[in-house]
Amino acid sequence: MQSSWILAIRSVRPSRRLAPTLTFRPTCLSALASRRCFHISSPRPQDINPAIEDMAPKAPKFEIKTPKGTRDWSGADMVLREKIFNTITNVFKRHGGVTIDTPVFELKEILAGKYGEDSKLIYDLADQGGELCSLRYDLTVPFARFLAMNKDISQIKRYHIAKVYRRDQPAVKKGRMREFYQCDFDIAGLYDPMIPDAEIIRIINEVFEGLGWQGKYTIKLNSRKILDGIFQVCGVPEASIRPISSAVDKLDKMPWEDVRKEMVEEKGLAPEIADKIGKYVVLKGKRDLLEQLQKDEELAANPSMQQGFADMDLLFTYLDAFNAGHSVSFDLSLARGLDYYTGVIYEVVTEGSAPKVSAASADASAEKSKKKKGKAGEDEDRSDDPTVGIGSVAAGGRYDNLVGMFSGKTQVPCVGISFGIDRIFSIMRANQAKKERKNEVDVFVMAFGGGKDFTGLLKERSEIAARLWDANIKAEFLYKVKPKLQNQFKAAEASGVPFALILGEDELAQGKIKLKEMGLPEDHPLKEGELIDLKNLTKEVQVRIERKKQLDAIVERAEGLRVVGGIKGEDVKVEQLAKEGEVGEEVKAEN
């Protein structure tokens, strides 16, 4: 007979850095005669080899965190952000958009001179082999470079969803980031005037109404031609038009008095010229404001104003045809600080865009704070600063000469819009009335039962899950052989799963399964669920998932539609929307 070996391992709890030792120890006489036994034990602390101790990884001596102006994304936040992405992408595709991608960094000279005073916010990279590069500041300039390099593309509806980088003072909770997503849609090519511009505004409406923002946003609209004409009529020197335009662009953050002070004291503009500008830039309206400006003989005689008037008159006409003018405000204070805009410009604002407190009114308290804490650096996060608002949630305009800056004589007229995903997210996250789902799972498959004879129905749960997956239904189940029903419900509720399929041995024997909608009120007739036939499983589940999506959309869109007795009545809102053709008869009957 061959000898056998016994390998004995004794576990003790010294430092995890100690290497175990292998020793021979006979356990009995018979072991010496017929077996061999080895004993492995961990060394004693006094036996530690200093060299081994030095090789062990050390804890970092710096703070582990994300860089300023950035953040990690996970869980419910990712679900909400994906919802925003999908809503915007669907609108872009509906209008014929095709997507492209460009490098995250560009040659420094590509970005130089395109952003006016904001050029100081560009992240420059170290020389990595003979090329000076910078992280992209936006997606517009890279698109213009792309068009200049691809001369065979004369017309394109392009969309691009990607991260951009700006060394701005961050306010992360308000969506003001140093690394953030932009979603751009641009129409490039030579077309008849103002038709693409009007479609861009239609796209803006579709995006925000798709996100459930009806009545909660305003598209501020202006024209660089009109604004430049006002400056010329008021006597602004040609060389000062862009700097003065940048000052006017701050009217959404500062009162006119502060903007005027910047014009006069910092930009060197004559006080009387600033006062003339002030009479115009406070005006806002719709077509009525355009008609009012057209009656001003001095403005009407200016060539730039004439072009701007013609463009805006056409634009309002097309907006009526597109049914897209309801959210527009013709606002002469809108300037857009970027240098490459040449015509119509627009900016989308909502509640929270403007700061709660103006910078001027906060000066006194700020001075006291500086004396106590010292001057705040430009890198300090200002999420809790009331003088900082969320800002615009989308912006864009016409830029007819940008491609020509790269290609020379070849000009490709362009107009586009850029949506700020992080700012949109920050508003939607703050306004969420209900608990947000952590994933997109629609059905949680559960097993009902207990006691010593309970098998857990793991095979059956797996088969049901596979059927749902085959039907493209998002589903999951608890990875336990014999799960407790309470734990299964907890897992479903933690992820916000809307439906549960509950398997029971008796029901399965009858070819049935219980389908339960989660979160129904106690007095709801289907609170405990309903039995459905296994043979119609996927169809029944799909019908209920779609019905719930429709009802959720109705409730979201009807938020604040009507108030009954001081309480928003869901039944009234559904009835009202049904009359407007927003919901089918099946959903209407469900309510």
Coordinates of C-alpha atoms in Angstrom, one line a residue:
M1 CA 0.0 0.0 0.0
Q2 CA 1.3 3.5 -0.9
S3 CA 2.0 6.0 1.8
S4 CA -0.6 8.8 2.2
W5 CA 0.0 12.3 3.4
I6 CA -2.0 14.5 5.7
L7 CA -1.9 18.3 5.1
A8 CA -3.1 20.1 8.3
I9 CA -3.6 23.9 8.2
R10 CA -4.0 25.8 11.4
S11 CA -5.5 29.3 11.1
V12 CA -4.4 31.9 13.6
R13 CA -4.9 35.7 13.4
P14 CA -1.6 37.5 13.3
S15 CA -0.9 40.3 10.8
R16 CA -2.0 39.5 7.3
R17 CA 1.5 40.4 6.1
L18 CA 3.0 37.3 7.8
A19 CA 3.9 34.4 5.5
P20 CA 2.8 31.0 6.7
T21 CA 5.5 28.4 7.4
L22 CA 5.5 24.6 6.6
T23 CA 6.6 22.4 9.4
F24 CA 6.8 18.6 9.9
R25 CA 5.1 17.2 13.0
P26 CA 4.1 13.6 13.7
T27 CA 0.6 13.4 15.1
C28 CA 0.8 9.8 16.3
L29 CA 2.9 6.6 16.2
S30 CA 0.8 5.3 13.3
A31 CA 1.5 8.4 11.4
L32 CA 5.2 7.8 11.8
A33 CA 4.7 4.2 10.7
S34 CA 2.3 4.5 7.8
R35 CA 1.4 8.2 7.1
R36 CA 3.2 11.5 7.0
C37 CA 1.6 14.7 8.4
F38 CA 2.7 18.2 7.6
H39 CA 1.4 21.1 9.7
I40 CA 1.2 24.7 8.3
S41 CA 1.0 27.5 10.8
S42 CA 1.4 31.3 10.6
P43 CA 4.6 32.7 12.1
R44 CA 4.7 34.5 15.3
P45 CA 5.0 38.4 15.2
Q46 CA 8.6 38.2 16.5
D47 CA 9.5 36.0 13.5
I48 CA 8.5 38.7 10.9
N49 CA 11.0 39.4 8.2
P50 CA 11.4 43.2 8.0
A51 CA 12.0 43.0 4.3
I52 CA 8.6 41.4 3.8
E53 CA 7.0 44.1 5.9
D54 CA 8.5 46.8 3.7
M55 CA 7.2 45.2 0.5
A56 CA 3.6 45.5 1.7
P57 CA 1.4 48.2 0.1
K58 CA 1.1 51.4 2.1
A59 CA -2.1 53.4 2.6
P60 CA -2.1 56.6 0.5
K61 CA -1.1 59.8 2.3
F62 CA -3.4 62.0 0.1
E63 CA -7.1 62.5 0.2
I64 CA -9.0 60.1 -2.1
K65 CA -11.5 62.2 -4.1
T66 CA -12.6 63.3 -7.5
P67 CA -11.0 66.5 -8.9
K68 CA -12.8 69.7 -8.3
G69 CA -15.7 70.3 -10.6
T70 CA -16.2 66.6 -11.3
R71 CA -18.2 63.8 -9.8
D72 CA -18.8 60.0 -10.0
W73 CA -22.2 58.8 -11.4
S74 CA -24.1 55.7 -10.2
G75 CA -27.4 54.2 -9.2
A76 CA -30.5 56.3 -9.6
D77 CA -28.5 59.3 -10.9
M78 CA -27.4 57.2 -13.9
V79 CA -30.9 56.0 -14.6
L80 CA -32.1 59.6 -14.7
R81 CA -29.2 60.8 -16.8
E82 CA -29.8 57.9 -19.3
K83 CA -33.5 59.0 -19.5
I84 CA -32.4 62.5 -20.4
F85 CA -29.9 61.1 -23.0
N86 CA -32.6 58.9 -24.6
T87 CA -35.2 61.6 -24.7
I88 CA -32.8 64.0 -26.5
T89 CA -31.4 61.4 -28.8
N90 CA -34.9 60.3 -29.9
V91 CA -35.7 63.9 -30.8
F92 CA -32.5 64.3 -32.8
K93 CA -33.1 61.2 -34.8
R94 CA -36.7 62.2 -35.4
H95 CA -35.4 65.3 -37.2
G96 CA -32.9 63.3 -39.4
G97 CA -29.8 63.7 -37.2
V98 CA -26.8 61.5 -37.8
T99 CA -24.1 61.2 -35.1
I100 CA -20.3 61.8 -35.3
D101 CA -17.5 61.7 -32.8
T102 CA -14.3 63.8 -32.5
P103 CA -11.2 63.6 -30.3
V104 CA -11.5 64.8 -26.7
F105 CA -8.5 67.1 -27.3
E106 CA -7.7 69.4 -30.2
L107 CA -4.7 71.3 -31.4
K108 CA -4.4 74.4 -29.4
E109 CA -4.5 76.7 -32.4
I110 CA -7.9 75.1 -33.5
L111 CA -9.5 76.4 -30.3
A112 CA -7.6 79.7 -30.0
G113 CA -9.5 82.9 -30.7
K114 CA -13.0 81.4 -30.9
Y115 CA -14.4 82.0 -27.4
G116 CA -13.7 85.6 -26.6
E117 CA -13.2 86.3 -22.9
D118 CA -14.0 82.7 -22.1
S119 CA -10.7 81.5 -23.8
K120 CA -9.1 81.7 -20.4
L121 CA -11.2 78.7 -19.3
I122 CA -9.6 76.3 -21.8
Y123 CA -7.6 73.4 -20.3
D124 CA -4.2 73.4 -22.0
L125 CA -2.2 70.1 -22.1
A126 CA 1.5 69.6 -21.7
D127 CA 3.6 69.1 -24.8
Q128 CA 3.4 65.4 -25.6
G129 CA 5.7 65.1 -28.6
G130 CA 5.7 68.3 -30.6
E131 CA 2.0 69.2 -30.6
L132 CA 0.4 71.7 -28.3
C133 CA -3.1 70.5 -27.5
S134 CA -6.1 71.6 -25.4
L135 CA -9.1 69.7 -24.1
R136 CA -12.2 70.7 -26.1
Y137 CA -14.2 73.6 -24.7
D138 CA -17.4 72.7 -26.6
L139 CA -18.5 70.5 -29.5
T140 CA -19.1 73.3 -32.0
V141 CA -15.6 74.3 -32.9
P142 CA -14.5 70.6 -33.4
F143 CA -17.5 70.2 -35.7
A144 CA -16.4 73.2 -37.7
R145 CA -12.9 71.7 -38.0
F146 CA -14.5 68.4 -39.0
L147 CA -16.5 70.1 -41.8
A148 CA -13.3 72.0 -43.0
M149 CA -11.4 68.7 -43.2
N150 CA -14.3 66.8 -45.0
K151 CA -15.0 69.1 -47.9
D152 CA -17.3 66.5 -49.6
I153 CA -19.9 67.2 -46.9
S154 CA -21.8 70.2 -48.0
Q155 CA -25.0 69.5 -46.0
I156 CA -25.5 67.5 -42.8
K157 CA -27.8 67.3 -39.8
R158 CA -25.3 66.2 -37.1
Y159 CA -25.7 65.4 -33.5
H160 CA -22.9 64.7 -31.0
I161 CA -23.2 63.7 -27.3
A162 CA -19.8 63.9 -25.5
K163 CA -17.9 65.5 -22.6
V164 CA -16.3 68.9 -22.7
Y165 CA -14.0 70.7 -20.3
R166 CA -13.9 74.2 -18.9
R167 CA -11.8 75.6 -16.0
D168 CA -14.7 77.5 -14.6
Q169 CA -15.5 78.0 -10.9
P170 CA -17.5 74.9 -10.1
A171 CA -20.9 74.6 -8.4
V172 CA -21.5 70.9 -8.7
K173 CA -24.9 70.7 -7.1
K174 CA -26.2 73.2 -9.6
G175 CA -24.7 71.4 -12.6
R176 CA -21.9 73.9 -13.1
M177 CA -19.0 71.4 -13.7
R178 CA -15.5 71.4 -15.1
E179 CA -16.2 68.1 -16.9
F180 CA -19.7 67.9 -18.3
Y181 CA -21.8 66.5 -21.1
Q182 CA -23.1 68.5 -24.0
C183 CA -25.7 67.2 -26.5
D184 CA -25.4 69.2 -29.7
F185 CA -27.6 69.3 -32.8
D186 CA -26.4 71.3 -35.8
I187 CA -27.7 71.9 -39.3
A188 CA -24.9 72.7 -41.7
G189 CA -25.3 73.7 -45.4
L190 CA -26.7 76.4 -47.6
Y191 CA -30.5 76.6 -47.3
D192 CA -33.1 79.3 -47.6
P193 CA -33.0 81.8 -44.7
M194 CA -34.4 80.9 -41.3
I195 CA -35.9 77.5 -42.1
P196 CA -33.2 75.6 -40.3
D197 CA -33.2 78.2 -37.5
A198 CA -36.9 77.7 -36.9
E199 CA -36.5 73.9 -36.9
I200 CA -33.8 74.2 -34.2
I201 CA -36.3 76.0 -32.0
R202 CA -38.9 73.3 -32.7
I203 CA -36.3 70.7 -31.6
I204 CA -35.7 72.7 -28.3
N205 CA -39.5 72.6 -27.6
E206 CA -39.7 68.8 -28.3
V207 CA -36.8 68.0 -26.0
F208 CA -38.0 69.9 -23.0
E209 CA -41.6 68.9 -23.5
G210 CA -40.4 65.3 -23.8
L211 CA -38.7 65.8 -20.4
G212 CA -42.0 67.0 -18.9
W213 CA -41.1 70.7 -18.7
Q214 CA -44.2 72.1 -20.3
G215 CA -44.6 75.7 -19.3
K216 CA -41.4 75.7 -17.2
Y217 CA -38.9 77.0 -19.7
T218 CA -38.3 80.0 -21.9
I219 CA -36.4 80.2 -25.1
K220 CA -34.7 83.6 -25.1
L221 CA -34.2 84.8 -28.7
N222 CA -32.2 87.6 -30.3
S223 CA -30.0 88.3 -33.3
R224 CA -26.4 89.4 -33.3
K225 CA -27.2 91.5 -36.3
I226 CA -29.9 93.4 -34.3
L227 CA -27.7 93.7 -31.2
D228 CA -24.7 94.9 -33.3
G229 CA -27.0 97.4 -35.0
I230 CA -28.2 98.8 -31.7
F231 CA -24.5 99.2 -30.6
Q232 CA -23.7 101.0 -33.8
V233 CA -26.7 103.3 -33.6
C234 CA -25.8 104.1 -30.0
G235 CA -22.2 105.0 -31.0
V236 CA -20.2 102.0 -29.8
P237 CA -16.8 102.0 -31.6
E238 CA -16.5 99.0 -33.9
A239 CA -13.5 97.6 -32.0
S240 CA -15.5 97.6 -28.7
I241 CA -18.7 95.8 -30.0
R242 CA -17.6 92.3 -28.9
P243 CA -16.4 93.4 -25.4
I244 CA -19.6 95.4 -24.9
S245 CA -21.6 92.5 -26.1
S246 CA -19.9 90.3 -23.5
A247 CA -20.9 92.8 -20.8
V248 CA -24.5 92.8 -21.9
D249 CA -24.5 89.0 -21.8
K250 CA -24.2 89.3 -18.0
L251 CA -27.6 90.9 -17.6
D252 CA -29.1 87.5 -16.6
K253 CA -26.7 87.5 -13.6
M254 CA -26.3 91.2 -12.7
P255 CA -28.5 94.2 -12.6
W256 CA -28.2 96.9 -15.3
E257 CA -26.4 99.2 -12.9
D258 CA -23.5 96.7 -12.5
V259 CA -23.4 96.0 -16.2
R260 CA -23.3 99.7 -17.0
K261 CA -20.4 100.2 -14.5
E262 CA -18.4 97.5 -16.2
M263 CA -19.0 99.1 -19.6
V264 CA -17.9 102.5 -18.5
E265 CA -15.1 101.7 -15.9
E266 CA -13.7 98.5 -17.3
K267 CA -14.4 98.7 -21.0
G268 CA -13.9 102.5 -21.4
L269 CA -17.3 103.2 -22.9
A270 CA -18.7 106.8 -22.7
P271 CA -21.4 107.0 -20.1
E272 CA -23.9 108.6 -22.5
I273 CA -23.5 105.7 -24.9
A274 CA -24.0 103.2 -22.1
D275 CA -27.2 105.0 -21.2
K276 CA -28.5 104.7 -24.8
I277 CA -27.8 101.0 -24.8
G278 CA -29.6 100.6 -21.5
K279 CA -32.9 101.9 -23.1
Y280 CA -32.9 99.0 -25.6
V281 CA -31.4 96.0 -23.8
V282 CA -34.1 95.9 -21.1
L283 CA -36.8 95.3 -23.8
K284 CA -38.4 91.9 -24.4
G285 CA -41.5 90.5 -26.1
K286 CA -42.4 88.6 -29.2
R287 CA -43.3 89.8 -32.7
D288 CA -44.8 92.9 -31.1
L289 CA -41.3 94.0 -30.0
L290 CA -40.0 93.5 -33.5
E291 CA -42.7 95.7 -34.9
Q292 CA -41.9 98.3 -32.2
L293 CA -38.2 98.3 -33.2
Q294 CA -39.1 98.5 -36.9
K295 CA -40.9 101.8 -36.2
D296 CA -37.7 103.4 -34.8
E297 CA -36.4 105.4 -37.8
E298 CA -32.8 105.5 -36.5
L299 CA -32.7 101.8 -36.1
A300 CA -34.5 101.1 -39.3
A301 CA -31.8 103.0 -41.2
N302 CA -29.0 100.8 -40.0
P303 CA -27.9 98.1 -42.5
S304 CA -27.2 95.5 -39.8
M305 CA -30.6 96.2 -38.2
Q306 CA -32.3 95.8 -41.6
Q307 CA -30.8 92.3 -42.1
G308 CA -31.7 91.4 -38.5
F309 CA -35.3 92.6 -38.9
A310 CA -35.8 90.6 -42.1
D311 CA -34.4 87.5 -40.4
M312 CA -36.5 87.8 -37.3
D313 CA -39.7 88.5 -39.3
L314 CA -39.1 85.3 -41.3
L315 CA -38.3 83.4 -38.2
F316 CA -41.5 84.3 -36.4
T317 CA -43.5 83.3 -39.5
Y318 CA -41.9 79.9 -39.6
L319 CA -42.2 79.4 -35.8
D320 CA -46.0 79.9 -36.2
A321 CA -46.0 77.2 -39.0
F322 CA -44.0 74.8 -36.8
N323 CA -46.2 75.6 -33.8
A324 CA -43.0 76.4 -31.9
G325 CA -43.4 80.1 -30.9
H326 CA -45.3 79.6 -27.6
S327 CA -42.1 79.4 -25.5
V328 CA -40.1 82.1 -27.2
S329 CA -39.2 85.5 -25.8
F330 CA -37.6 88.1 -28.1
D331 CA -35.1 89.4 -25.5
L332 CA -32.6 92.2 -26.4
S333 CA -30.5 91.5 -23.4
L334 CA -29.4 88.2 -24.8
A335 CA -25.9 88.5 -26.3
R336 CA -24.1 85.1 -26.1
G337 CA -20.4 85.8 -25.3
L338 CA -18.8 83.5 -27.9
D339 CA -17.3 85.3 -30.8
Y340 CA -18.3 82.9 -33.6
Y341 CA -22.0 83.7 -33.6
T342 CA -23.2 85.7 -36.7
G343 CA -27.0 85.8 -36.7
V344 CA -29.9 84.4 -34.6
I345 CA -28.9 83.4 -31.0
Y346 CA -30.9 81.7 -28.4
E347 CA -30.7 80.5 -24.8
V348 CA -33.0 78.4 -22.7
V349 CA -33.7 79.4 -19.1
T350 CA -35.9 78.0 -16.4
E351 CA -36.6 78.4 -12.7
G352 CA -33.2 78.3 -11.0
S353 CA -31.3 79.6 -13.9
A354 CA -30.9 83.0 -12.4
P355 CA -29.2 83.4 -9.0
K356 CA -31.4 83.9 -5.9
V357 CA -29.4 86.9 -4.8
S358 CA -27.6 89.4 -7.0
A359 CA -23.9 89.8 -6.6
A360 CA -24.3 93.4 -5.7
S361 CA -26.7 92.8 -2.9
A362 CA -24.4 90.1 -1.5
D363 CA -21.3 92.3 -1.4
A364 CA -21.7 93.4 2.2
S365 CA -22.0 89.8 3.6
A366 CA -19.2 88.7 1.3
E367 CA -16.8 91.2 2.7
K368 CA -17.6 90.1 6.2
S369 CA -17.0 86.5 5.2
K370 CA -13.7 87.3 3.6
K371 CA -12.4 88.9 6.8
K372 CA -13.3 85.8 8.7
K373 CA -12.3 83.1 6.3
G374 CA -10.0 84.8 3.8
K375 CA -10.7 85.4 0.1
A376 CA -12.3 82.4 -1.6
G377 CA -10.2 80.9 -4.4
E378 CA -11.5 80.4 -7.9
D379 CA -11.4 76.7 -7.4
E380 CA -13.8 76.7 -4.4
D381 CA -17.1 75.0 -5.1
R382 CA -20.0 77.5 -5.0
S383 CA -23.0 75.1 -4.9
D384 CA -24.3 76.8 -1.8
D385 CA -23.6 80.4 -3.0
P386 CA -27.0 82.2 -3.5
T387 CA -25.3 84.5 -6.0
V388 CA -24.7 81.6 -8.4
G389 CA -27.6 80.2 -10.4
I390 CA -27.8 77.1 -12.5
G391 CA -27.6 79.3 -15.7
S392 CA -28.9 78.4 -19.1
V393 CA -29.8 74.8 -19.7
A394 CA -29.3 75.0 -23.5
A395 CA -27.9 77.6 -25.9
G396 CA -26.9 78.1 -29.5
G397 CA -27.3 80.1 -32.6
R398 CA -26.1 80.7 -36.1
Y399 CA -22.4 80.7 -37.0
D400 CA -21.9 81.1 -40.7
N401 CA -18.1 82.0 -40.8
L402 CA -16.6 79.5 -38.3
V403 CA -15.9 76.8 -40.9
G404 CA -14.2 79.4 -43.1
M405 CA -11.7 80.1 -40.3
F406 CA -10.2 76.7 -41.0
S407 CA -10.9 76.1 -44.7
G408 CA -10.1 79.6 -46.1
K409 CA -12.6 80.6 -48.8
T410 CA -15.0 77.7 -48.3
Q411 CA -17.9 78.7 -46.1
V412 CA -20.4 76.3 -44.7
P413 CA -23.3 78.1 -43.0
C414 CA -24.3 76.4 -39.7
V415 CA -26.9 76.8 -37.0
G416 CA -27.3 74.6 -33.9
I417 CA -28.2 74.1 -30.3
S418 CA -26.3 72.6 -27.3
F419 CA -28.1 71.1 -24.3
G420 CA -26.3 71.1 -21.0
I421 CA -27.0 67.7 -19.6
D422 CA -25.6 68.2 -16.1
R423 CA -27.7 71.4 -15.5
I424 CA -30.8 69.7 -16.8
F425 CA -30.1 66.8 -14.5
S426 CA -29.6 69.0 -11.4
I427 CA -33.0 70.6 -11.9
M428 CA -34.8 67.3 -12.6
R429 CA -33.1 65.6 -9.6
A430 CA -34.1 68.4 -7.3
N431 CA -37.7 68.3 -8.5
Q432 CA -38.3 64.6 -8.3
A433 CA -41.4 64.0 -6.3
K434 CA -41.0 60.2 -6.0
K435 CA -38.2 57.8 -5.3
E436 CA -36.2 57.3 -8.5
R437 CA -35.5 53.8 -9.8
K438 CA -31.9 52.5 -9.5
N439 CA -32.1 50.5 -12.6
E440 CA -34.5 49.9 -15.5
V441 CA -35.8 46.4 -14.4
D442 CA -39.6 46.2 -14.9
V443 CA -40.3 42.8 -13.3
F444 CA -38.9 41.0 -10.2
V445 CA -39.5 37.2 -10.2
M446 CA -40.3 35.9 -6.8
A447 CA -41.1 32.6 -5.1
F448 CA -43.8 32.2 -2.4
G449 CA -43.5 29.5 0.2
G450 CA -41.8 28.3 3.4
G451 CA -41.2 25.5 5.7
K452 CA -39.0 22.4 5.4
D453 CA -40.7 21.3 2.2
F454 CA -40.2 24.6 0.4
T455 CA -37.8 24.1 -2.6
G456 CA -37.4 27.8 -3.4
L457 CA -38.6 27.2 -7.0
L458 CA -35.2 28.3 -8.3
K459 CA -35.5 26.3 -11.6
E460 CA -39.0 27.7 -12.2
R461 CA -37.9 31.3 -11.4
S462 CA -34.9 30.9 -13.8
E463 CA -37.2 29.6 -16.5
I464 CA -39.7 32.5 -16.1
A465 CA -36.8 35.0 -16.1
A466 CA -35.5 33.5 -19.3
R467 CA -38.9 33.8 -21.0
L468 CA -39.1 37.5 -20.0
W469 CA -35.6 38.2 -21.3
D470 CA -36.4 36.4 -24.6
A471 CA -39.4 38.8 -24.9
N472 CA -37.0 41.8 -24.3
I473 CA -38.6 42.4 -20.9
K474 CA -36.2 43.7 -18.2
A475 CA -36.3 41.2 -15.3
E476 CA -34.3 39.8 -12.4
F477 CA -34.6 37.6 -9.4
L478 CA -32.8 37.0 -6.1
Y479 CA -29.8 34.8 -6.2
K480 CA -30.9 32.5 -3.4
V481 CA -32.0 28.9 -3.6
K482 CA -34.6 29.3 -0.9
P483 CA -35.3 33.1 -0.6
K484 CA -37.6 34.6 2.0
L485 CA -40.5 36.4 0.4
Q486 CA -39.8 39.5 2.6
N487 CA -36.3 39.7 1.3
Q488 CA -37.4 39.4 -2.3
F489 CA -39.8 42.3 -1.8
K490 CA -37.1 44.4 -0.1
A491 CA -34.8 43.8 -3.1
A492 CA -37.5 44.8 -5.6
E493 CA -38.4 47.9 -3.6
A494 CA -34.8 49.0 -3.2
S495 CA -34.4 49.1 -7.0
G496 CA -37.8 50.6 -7.6
V497 CA -39.0 47.7 -9.7
P498 CA -42.7 48.4 -10.7
F499 CA -43.9 44.8 -11.0
A500 CA -43.5 41.5 -9.3
L501 CA -44.2 38.0 -10.6
I502 CA -44.9 35.7 -7.7
L503 CA -44.6 31.9 -8.2
G504 CA -46.5 29.5 -5.9
E505 CA -46.5 25.7 -6.2
D506 CA -50.3 25.5 -6.2
E507 CA -50.7 28.3 -8.8
L508 CA -48.0 26.8 -11.1
A509 CA -49.9 23.4 -10.9
Q510 CA -52.9 25.3 -12.3
G511 CA -50.8 27.0 -15.0
K512 CA -51.2 30.3 -13.3
I513 CA -48.8 33.0 -11.8
K514 CA -49.5 36.1 -9.8
L515 CA -48.7 39.5 -11.3
K516 CA -48.5 42.3 -8.7
E517 CA -48.0 46.0 -9.3
M518 CA -45.8 47.5 -6.6
G519 CA -46.7 50.5 -4.5
L520 CA -50.5 50.5 -5.0
P521 CA -52.5 52.0 -2.1
E522 CA -54.0 49.7 0.5
D523 CA -57.6 50.1 -0.7
H524 CA -56.7 49.4 -4.4
P525 CA -58.6 46.3 -5.7
L526 CA -55.4 44.9 -7.2
K527 CA -53.2 45.5 -4.2
E528 CA -52.5 41.8 -3.7
G529 CA -52.1 41.2 -7.4
E530 CA -54.0 39.2 -10.0
L531 CA -53.5 35.7 -11.4
I532 CA -52.6 35.4 -15.1
D533 CA -52.2 32.4 -17.4
L534 CA -48.6 31.2 -17.8
K535 CA -49.2 30.6 -21.5
N536 CA -49.9 34.3 -22.0
L537 CA -47.2 35.5 -19.6
T538 CA -45.1 37.8 -21.7
K539 CA -48.1 39.4 -23.5
E540 CA -49.9 40.1 -20.2
V541 CA -46.7 41.6 -18.7
Q542 CA -45.9 43.8 -21.7
V543 CA -49.5 45.2 -21.7
R544 CA -49.2 46.2 -18.1
I545 CA -45.7 47.7 -18.4
E546 CA -46.8 49.8 -21.3
R547 CA -50.0 50.9 -19.6
K548 CA -48.1 52.0 -16.5
K549 CA -45.6 53.9 -18.6
Q550 CA -48.5 55.8 -20.3
L551 CA -50.1 56.6 -17.0
D552 CA -46.8 57.7 -15.4
A553 CA -46.3 60.0 -18.4
I554 CA -49.8 61.4 -18.1
V555 CA -49.3 62.2 -14.4
E556 CA -46.0 63.8 -15.1
R557 CA -47.3 65.9 -17.9
A558 CA -50.5 66.8 -16.0
E559 CA -48.6 68.0 -13.0
G560 CA -50.3 71.2 -11.9
L561 CA -52.8 71.0 -14.8
R562 CA -55.8 71.4 -12.6
V563 CA -56.4 71.8 -8.9
V564 CA -59.6 70.4 -7.4
G565 CA -60.5 71.5 -3.9
G566 CA -56.9 72.5 -3.3
I567 CA -55.7 68.9 -4.1
K568 CA -54.4 67.8 -7.5
G569 CA -56.9 65.2 -8.7
E570 CA -55.3 62.5 -10.9
D571 CA -58.7 61.4 -12.2
V572 CA -59.4 64.9 -13.4
K573 CA -56.0 65.3 -15.0
V574 CA -56.4 62.0 -16.9
E575 CA -59.9 63.0 -18.1
Q576 CA -58.6 66.4 -19.2
L577 CA -55.7 64.9 -21.2
A578 CA -57.9 62.2 -22.6
K579 CA -60.1 64.9 -24.1
E580 CA -57.0 66.4 -25.7
G581 CA -56.1 63.1 -27.3
E582 CA -53.2 62.4 -25.0
V583 CA -54.3 59.0 -23.9
G584 CA -56.0 56.0 -25.5
E585 CA -59.3 54.5 -24.6
E586 CA -57.7 51.6 -22.9
V587 CA -55.7 53.8 -20.5
K588 CA -58.7 56.0 -20.0
A589 CA -60.8 53.0 -19.0
E590 CA -58.2 51.9 -16.5
N591 CA -58.8 55.1 -14.5

